[in-house]
Amino acid sequence: MTKHHVSATVNGDAVEFLCDSQETLLEVLRDELRLNGTKEGCGTGDCGACSVMLDGRLVCSCLVLGVEAEGRSIETIEGMAVGRELHVLQRKFLEHAALQCGICTPGILIAARALLERKPDPTEAEVRCGLAGNLCRCTGYHKIVEAVLDAAREMRGQG
Amino acid sequence: MSTQPRYQERELKVVGTRPLRPDGVDKVTGRARYGADISLPGQLIGKVLRSPHAHARIKSIDTSLAAALPGVKAIVTRDDFADMPEEYAAAGELTINFRDVTRNMMAREKVLYDGHPLAAVAATSESIAREALKLIRVEYEILPHVIDVIAAMQPDAPLLHEEQYTVGVNPRPARPSNLAKRLEFKLGDVEAGFSRAELIIEREFNTKPVHQGYIEPQACLASYTEDGQAELWTSTQGHFVFRAQCAKLLQMEISKIRVTPTEIGGGFGGKNNIYNEPLAIALSKKSHRPVKMVMTREEVFRATGPTSGGNVKVKLGATRAGRITAATAELSFQAGAFPGSSVAPASMCAFTRYDIPNVRVVGHDVTVNRPKVAAYRAPGAPIAAFAVESVIDEMAKKLGIDPIEFRLRNAAKEGTQTYYGPKLGAIGYIQTLEAARAHPHYSAPLGPDQGRGVATGFWFNIGNETTAALNINEDGTVALMMGTIDVAGGSRAAMAMMVAEELGIPVDRVRPHIGDTSSLGFNFITAGSRGTFAGGMACVVAAREAIEKLRSRAAGIRDVPLEAVVWKDGHACPAEDGARQFAPLSLADIARLAGKTGGPISGHAELNVQGAGPGFGAHIVDVEVDRQTGSIKILRYTAVQDVGRAIHPAYVEGQLQGGVVQGIGWALNEEYVYDADGILANPGFLDYRVPVASDLPFIDTFIVEVPNPNHPYGVRGCGEVPIIAPLAAIANAVENALGIRFCDLPLSPPKVLQGMDEAAAGGD
């Protein structure tokens, strides 16, 4: 089987990779580009652990083919902190104890950032609906919702 | 041998505060390495062929076509593993039998459930491995199957194990059956107790199997070398126990296997058991290449976990004054394809919140054509408590007594005789109930179609073999090596905090690590809420040993007798009433001089920890029922729990909130659905619906602290109790809202609508 050559941007860096027609963006990120921060929880788009941004849009990378990344821009958890500076959401997740096992955390952080870009001043219900596509089995979501609301407050203050 | 330090009331500087978790930054930046994140050069990908039948005899397995596929490097089947005789071993709160473990890992005579492994292939890519699975020819003789626990106990039920004669029945039954074990616990005289009762209630309850639902599927990587050594990286709750089981199943010496636990993406009891690990080692041995095996979510649902579904019959008698006189229960649990459900702990938990003079509990462990069950957070207790707490609620209502008051009148306390053996020690059930009654939630007003429910839970908690080591680094910082797994709850933080408290240094000077199986002595599985209790005990003992050495070094440096030196606030100081005064030495001072005063300083603990403190929880929930759709909304939830001592209160709250929400899922949505052929119909998160953020309100917590006298900081363990009460609390709240008592879970919209329709038609 001939592999496809794909050029894309990941976290601001130009990347090139070869992938099979059936390979998902999630597999490409993890296996080809060795960006293991994006997680596979289900492979069917039901858990949100593999959430990434594709041209500014929140997607489950397990539902996107690697070849679809051609010419597009992808943002993953590895690009969320800037240098040594954690993103406000990352810091708030730590301060609010909003993670336990952490396997869902990268996906939830990506989804939460997408939510706050859309809605800088969300209600509790809006945060809960905004994260409804991301399963967390450890926390019961309580501290996640608190962390996102607190991050939103701080980000508005800065903005 | 160290003796275990007991609880001491003292001023605390670190314990009880909320520092950031040491594993936190790795987890928010994507650095943390879970099972599927570990790779080795040259690794192959292993995949498993699984049974498409619920029950069939294996007539033949032909792997020749698959073996011939380019890229396939090794295939293993039943022929590659030695048969095991019956031999029992502890695994978490449940017991395993190696005869069954080897058959569950790889079917031998029969496949016993949809998803049962039959063969495993290692190939140069996942797609080739999958292609190879399709080329394996298996000839089956399909057999009738049985899924339901009550059906499986009928005399004419399809039989899973032809040699299975019920244990615990005297004389031994004449015929084999699916009833693997009957157990019975008795206290007092139940007939006499019921004859004194003025109100007797009898009810029957059913629950469905639910999955632990950890978001990280099982994943492992094995590398077997030409000199017979194996390295294994795996996502596990018990790397030492996995090592022992792999050694047994593969007939290897324990010293030849080294297991490194990866970060674990959720466990909840579901990662107490080996699945692919021995297969990966065997495939690596055969292919001379590292082999990585990652389960799909479908495989996780079909072949790992879940917990039992159960049928529970409860009978309770009480006086008009609200004193329970007698109680009986009969619990029948699905064990899955092999014996060993959680019916024993469930039976022991059923009434152990109450001081009841006359009790009889019978448990049935029943094999059915489903995956072998695994532990799930307080294994079995939620099923038993759903039944018992529902009947307690009904009884309180019929007696006209407030449900918390009714529980208080019958509450277990220190000295209460349990029906399974010991008397209860210092426990905080009464304090927990009183805190729930005093909580503003309990008296808040309710609207139309809303109801409030209360239920309580009890769990034993356990200790067991535990080790720890800490090294005082040259600059006075500390490397802490622990042997229990941080099963997500933050036990690394809790251990570091206890060590910092002991040593009198800031917590960020203590860096906790989880050791591999070669770096520490044996540790039992991190189960039974033992991590912070037993692991913490080992860390405290190790720290105190290091402190003794630090005192001794300080005495040498200052040339004073050892008894003139006390350890205080991170310094070796002169004893207050001592005659010999000297300038204090800090931990860093002593560490810096360690090379000149006798060499490196460390502390160790190798314990079999005893004295676990039982935990009790009392939950209050408000629900609103949508009469159009039958949907139940959780409006407000409060979990009160005696945790002994919250080392890190935020992480304790997190345990309570997470456990409650798993219980809410069990109560409202989650269930294994099988079709008529015994095939799992919902092996994915789309159709097996765990709670999502928008289903839930905030989960309020209230921490009660009645110290466990057998732990230096009073820790009981807190992770399991919170899943026990939600099932009954929610059912009781629905009853309060609708006047309908639901006895079958989950309370899914169709079931609730049907219940309302039946009630409207005049049914009971």
XYZ file of N, CA and C in Angstrom, chain A residues 22 27 30 34 36-37 39-42 46-47 49 77-78 81 86 90 93-95 97 99-106 109 124 128-129 131-132 135-143 145-146 149, chain B residues 20-21 24-25 27-30 32 34 36-37 39 211-217 264-266 268 297 376 488 650-651 653-655 657-658 661-662 670 685-686 690-694 696-699:
288
model
N -6.149 4.784 5.848
C -7.107 4.567 6.946
C -6.590 5.054 8.293
N -3.774 8.554 15.431
C -2.648 7.621 15.260
C -1.414 8.348 14.735
N 0.147 10.359 17.600
C 0.781 9.530 18.627
C 1.933 8.696 18.061
N 4.924 11.248 17.490
C 5.303 10.962 18.886
C 4.781 12.024 19.847
N 2.392 12.119 22.399
C 1.570 11.168 23.152
C 0.578 11.820 24.104
N 0.592 13.144 24.167
C -0.314 13.812 25.110
C -1.777 13.653 24.733
N -4.828 11.452 23.898
C -5.095 10.089 24.352
C -6.214 9.418 23.578
N -6.148 8.096 23.488
C -7.270 7.331 22.922
C -8.029 6.650 24.049
N -9.290 7.042 24.216
C -10.124 6.394 25.228
C -11.132 5.451 24.628
N -11.521 5.726 23.362
C -12.565 4.881 22.766
C -12.360 4.635 21.274
N -16.582 9.055 21.240
C -17.543 9.122 22.342
C -16.978 9.676 23.640
N -15.645 9.763 23.768
C -15.091 10.105 25.089
C -14.329 11.421 25.111
N -11.218 12.120 24.784
C -9.836 12.115 25.281
C -8.846 12.527 24.199
N -2.341 19.308 23.137
C -2.010 19.669 24.522
C -0.551 20.092 24.644
N 0.312 19.511 23.815
C 1.735 19.833 23.932
C 2.006 21.303 23.609
N 0.890 25.133 26.870
C 1.725 26.003 27.701
C 2.665 26.768 26.777
N 2.458 27.967 32.145
C 1.270 27.156 31.906
C 0.123 28.062 31.466
N -4.553 25.296 32.599
C -3.674 24.257 33.172
C -3.393 24.564 34.644
N -6.501 24.023 36.745
C -6.771 22.598 36.966
C -5.919 22.072 38.117
N -4.670 22.526 38.191
C -3.813 22.094 39.302
C -4.315 22.669 40.624
N -4.610 23.963 40.621
C -5.008 24.627 41.873
C -6.334 24.089 42.407
N -7.482 21.048 41.954
C -7.456 19.580 42.037
C -8.446 18.983 41.038
N -8.066 17.275 38.447
C -7.680 16.063 37.729
C -7.298 15.007 38.733
N -7.527 13.773 38.360
C -7.081 12.663 39.194
C -6.138 11.790 38.375
N -6.696 10.820 37.640
C -5.781 9.969 36.863
C -5.143 10.752 35.729
N -5.851 11.735 35.198
C -5.269 12.630 34.210
C -5.394 12.175 32.770
N -5.980 11.016 32.520
C -6.012 10.521 31.135
C -6.959 11.374 30.288
N -8.018 11.910 30.900
C -8.963 12.743 30.156
C -8.514 14.195 30.123
N -7.533 14.541 30.970
C -7.189 15.945 31.190
C -6.751 16.692 29.921
N -5.854 16.121 29.096
C -5.474 16.869 27.888
C -6.680 17.215 27.017
N -8.821 19.916 28.703
C -8.195 21.243 28.630
C -8.372 21.856 27.241
N -22.367 28.177 34.674
C -22.030 26.793 35.051
C -22.633 25.818 34.034
N -20.803 23.026 31.670
C -21.173 21.604 31.701
C -21.562 21.112 30.304
N -22.326 21.895 29.569
C -22.702 21.481 28.212
C -21.485 21.515 27.288
N -18.523 20.833 27.979
C -17.624 19.704 28.233
C -18.356 18.361 28.198
N -19.598 18.357 27.735
C -20.391 17.122 27.768
C -19.843 16.045 26.841
N -15.535 12.639 28.550
C -15.799 11.813 29.724
C -14.645 11.902 30.710
N -15.011 12.011 31.984
C -14.052 11.871 33.072
C -14.684 10.897 34.045
N -13.963 9.824 34.394
C -14.550 8.828 35.289
C -14.106 9.030 36.732
N -13.112 9.893 36.943
C -12.550 10.021 38.303
C -13.206 11.109 39.136
N -13.445 12.273 38.546
C -13.681 13.468 39.373
C -15.140 13.801 39.619
N -16.043 13.220 38.833
C -17.433 13.658 38.946
C -17.641 15.062 38.405
N -16.607 15.605 37.735
C -16.630 16.890 37.021
C -16.676 18.123 37.928
N -16.961 17.939 39.209
C -17.171 19.076 40.121
C -16.002 20.070 40.050
N -14.807 19.559 40.303
C -13.652 20.458 40.381
C -13.211 20.932 38.987
N -15.377 21.772 36.585
C -16.258 22.913 36.298
C -15.802 24.132 37.096
N -15.446 23.923 38.354
C -14.956 25.046 39.173
C -13.691 25.656 38.566
N -14.543 27.693 35.398
C -15.186 28.968 35.731
C -14.170 29.949 36.311
N -0.144 21.399 45.726
C -0.380 20.864 44.374
C 0.205 19.464 44.265
N -0.453 18.614 43.477
C -0.002 17.220 43.395
C 1.292 17.126 42.584
N 0.989 16.521 38.922
C 0.034 17.397 38.253
C 0.529 18.006 36.954
N 1.728 18.607 36.987
C 2.203 19.311 35.783
C 2.336 18.330 34.619
N 0.561 15.850 34.047
C -0.766 15.475 33.560
C -1.464 16.610 32.807
N -1.175 17.868 33.142
C -1.826 18.960 32.400
C -1.049 19.356 31.144
N 0.146 18.829 30.989
C 0.934 19.189 29.801
C 1.030 18.037 28.805
N 0.457 16.888 29.146
C 0.523 15.752 28.228
C 1.797 14.937 28.359
N 2.681 13.023 31.054
C 2.523 11.789 31.839
C 2.433 10.590 30.900
N 1.267 6.965 30.131
C 0.326 5.899 30.484
C 0.717 4.630 29.728
N -0.300 3.047 27.107
C -0.162 3.059 25.648
C 0.917 4.035 25.180
N 1.503 4.777 26.111
C 2.492 5.795 25.720
C 3.922 5.274 25.750
N 6.883 2.894 24.382
C 7.256 2.147 23.173
C 8.719 1.758 23.260
N -19.672 -1.393 34.253
C -18.219 -1.444 34.057
C -17.539 -0.318 34.829
N -16.293 -0.612 35.233
C -15.499 0.386 35.952
C -15.333 1.648 35.108
N -15.230 1.465 33.793
C -15.286 2.622 32.895
C -14.090 3.545 32.933
N -12.943 3.051 33.411
C -11.717 3.854 33.328
C -11.531 4.290 31.875
N -11.041 5.537 31.686
C -10.962 6.074 30.326
C -9.753 5.493 29.577
N -8.750 5.020 30.302
C -7.585 4.419 29.653
C -7.800 2.913 29.490
N -7.917 2.428 28.258
C -7.999 0.977 28.068
C -6.702 0.305 28.549
N -1.426 5.399 35.566
C -2.657 4.619 35.366
C -3.820 5.551 35.072
N -4.488 5.303 33.955
C -5.596 6.156 33.529
C -6.922 5.671 34.065
N -6.988 5.529 35.375
C -8.206 5.051 36.036
C -8.150 3.554 36.241
N -10.204 1.769 39.524
C -11.445 1.519 40.268
C -11.640 0.036 40.585
N -11.619 -0.010 23.146
C -12.707 0.170 24.111
C -13.678 -1.006 24.050
N -14.902 -3.647 41.623
C -15.269 -2.276 41.281
C -15.568 -1.543 42.575
N -4.745 7.326 40.918
C -5.390 8.562 40.494
C -5.746 9.520 41.615
N -8.622 18.304 49.502
C -9.156 18.468 48.138
C -9.205 17.119 47.419
N -8.205 16.281 47.664
C -8.190 14.985 46.982
C -9.183 14.019 47.619
N -12.085 15.138 48.848
C -13.342 15.598 48.230
C -13.472 14.998 46.839
N -12.372 14.975 46.100
C -12.388 14.419 44.743
C -12.774 12.953 44.733
N -12.295 12.199 45.723
C -12.691 10.796 45.823
C -14.186 10.674 46.072
N -16.562 12.911 45.384
C -17.336 13.370 44.225
C -17.298 12.338 43.101
N -16.124 11.785 42.851
C -16.004 10.806 41.771
C -16.770 9.528 42.074
N -20.524 10.066 41.641
C -20.982 10.148 40.244
C -20.960 8.761 39.590
N -20.015 7.932 39.944
C -20.064 6.548 39.443
C -21.333 5.857 39.962
N -26.273 3.154 33.568
C -25.317 2.167 33.084
C -25.858 0.748 33.213
N -18.915 3.611 24.573
C -19.419 4.695 25.424
C -20.639 5.401 24.843
N -20.984 5.110 23.576
C -22.187 5.723 23.025
C -23.436 5.069 23.625
N -22.020 6.543 30.517
C -21.552 7.003 31.824
C -21.949 8.472 31.971
N -22.073 8.948 33.198
C -22.514 10.343 33.374
C -21.551 11.336 32.722
N -22.115 12.363 32.110
C -21.314 13.451 31.549
C -21.594 14.708 32.372
N -20.759 15.735 32.142
C -20.803 16.925 32.998
C -22.202 17.542 33.047
N -22.902 17.521 31.910
C -24.193 18.207 31.859
C -25.316 17.402 32.517
N -25.102 16.535 35.609
C -24.839 16.565 37.053
C -24.844 17.968 37.644
N -25.145 18.036 38.929
C -24.916 19.288 39.667
C -23.541 19.212 40.345
N -23.163 20.228 41.080
C -22.004 20.090 41.959
C -22.324 19.038 43.022
N -21.303 18.300 43.419
C -21.482 17.266 44.444
C -20.876 17.812 45.740
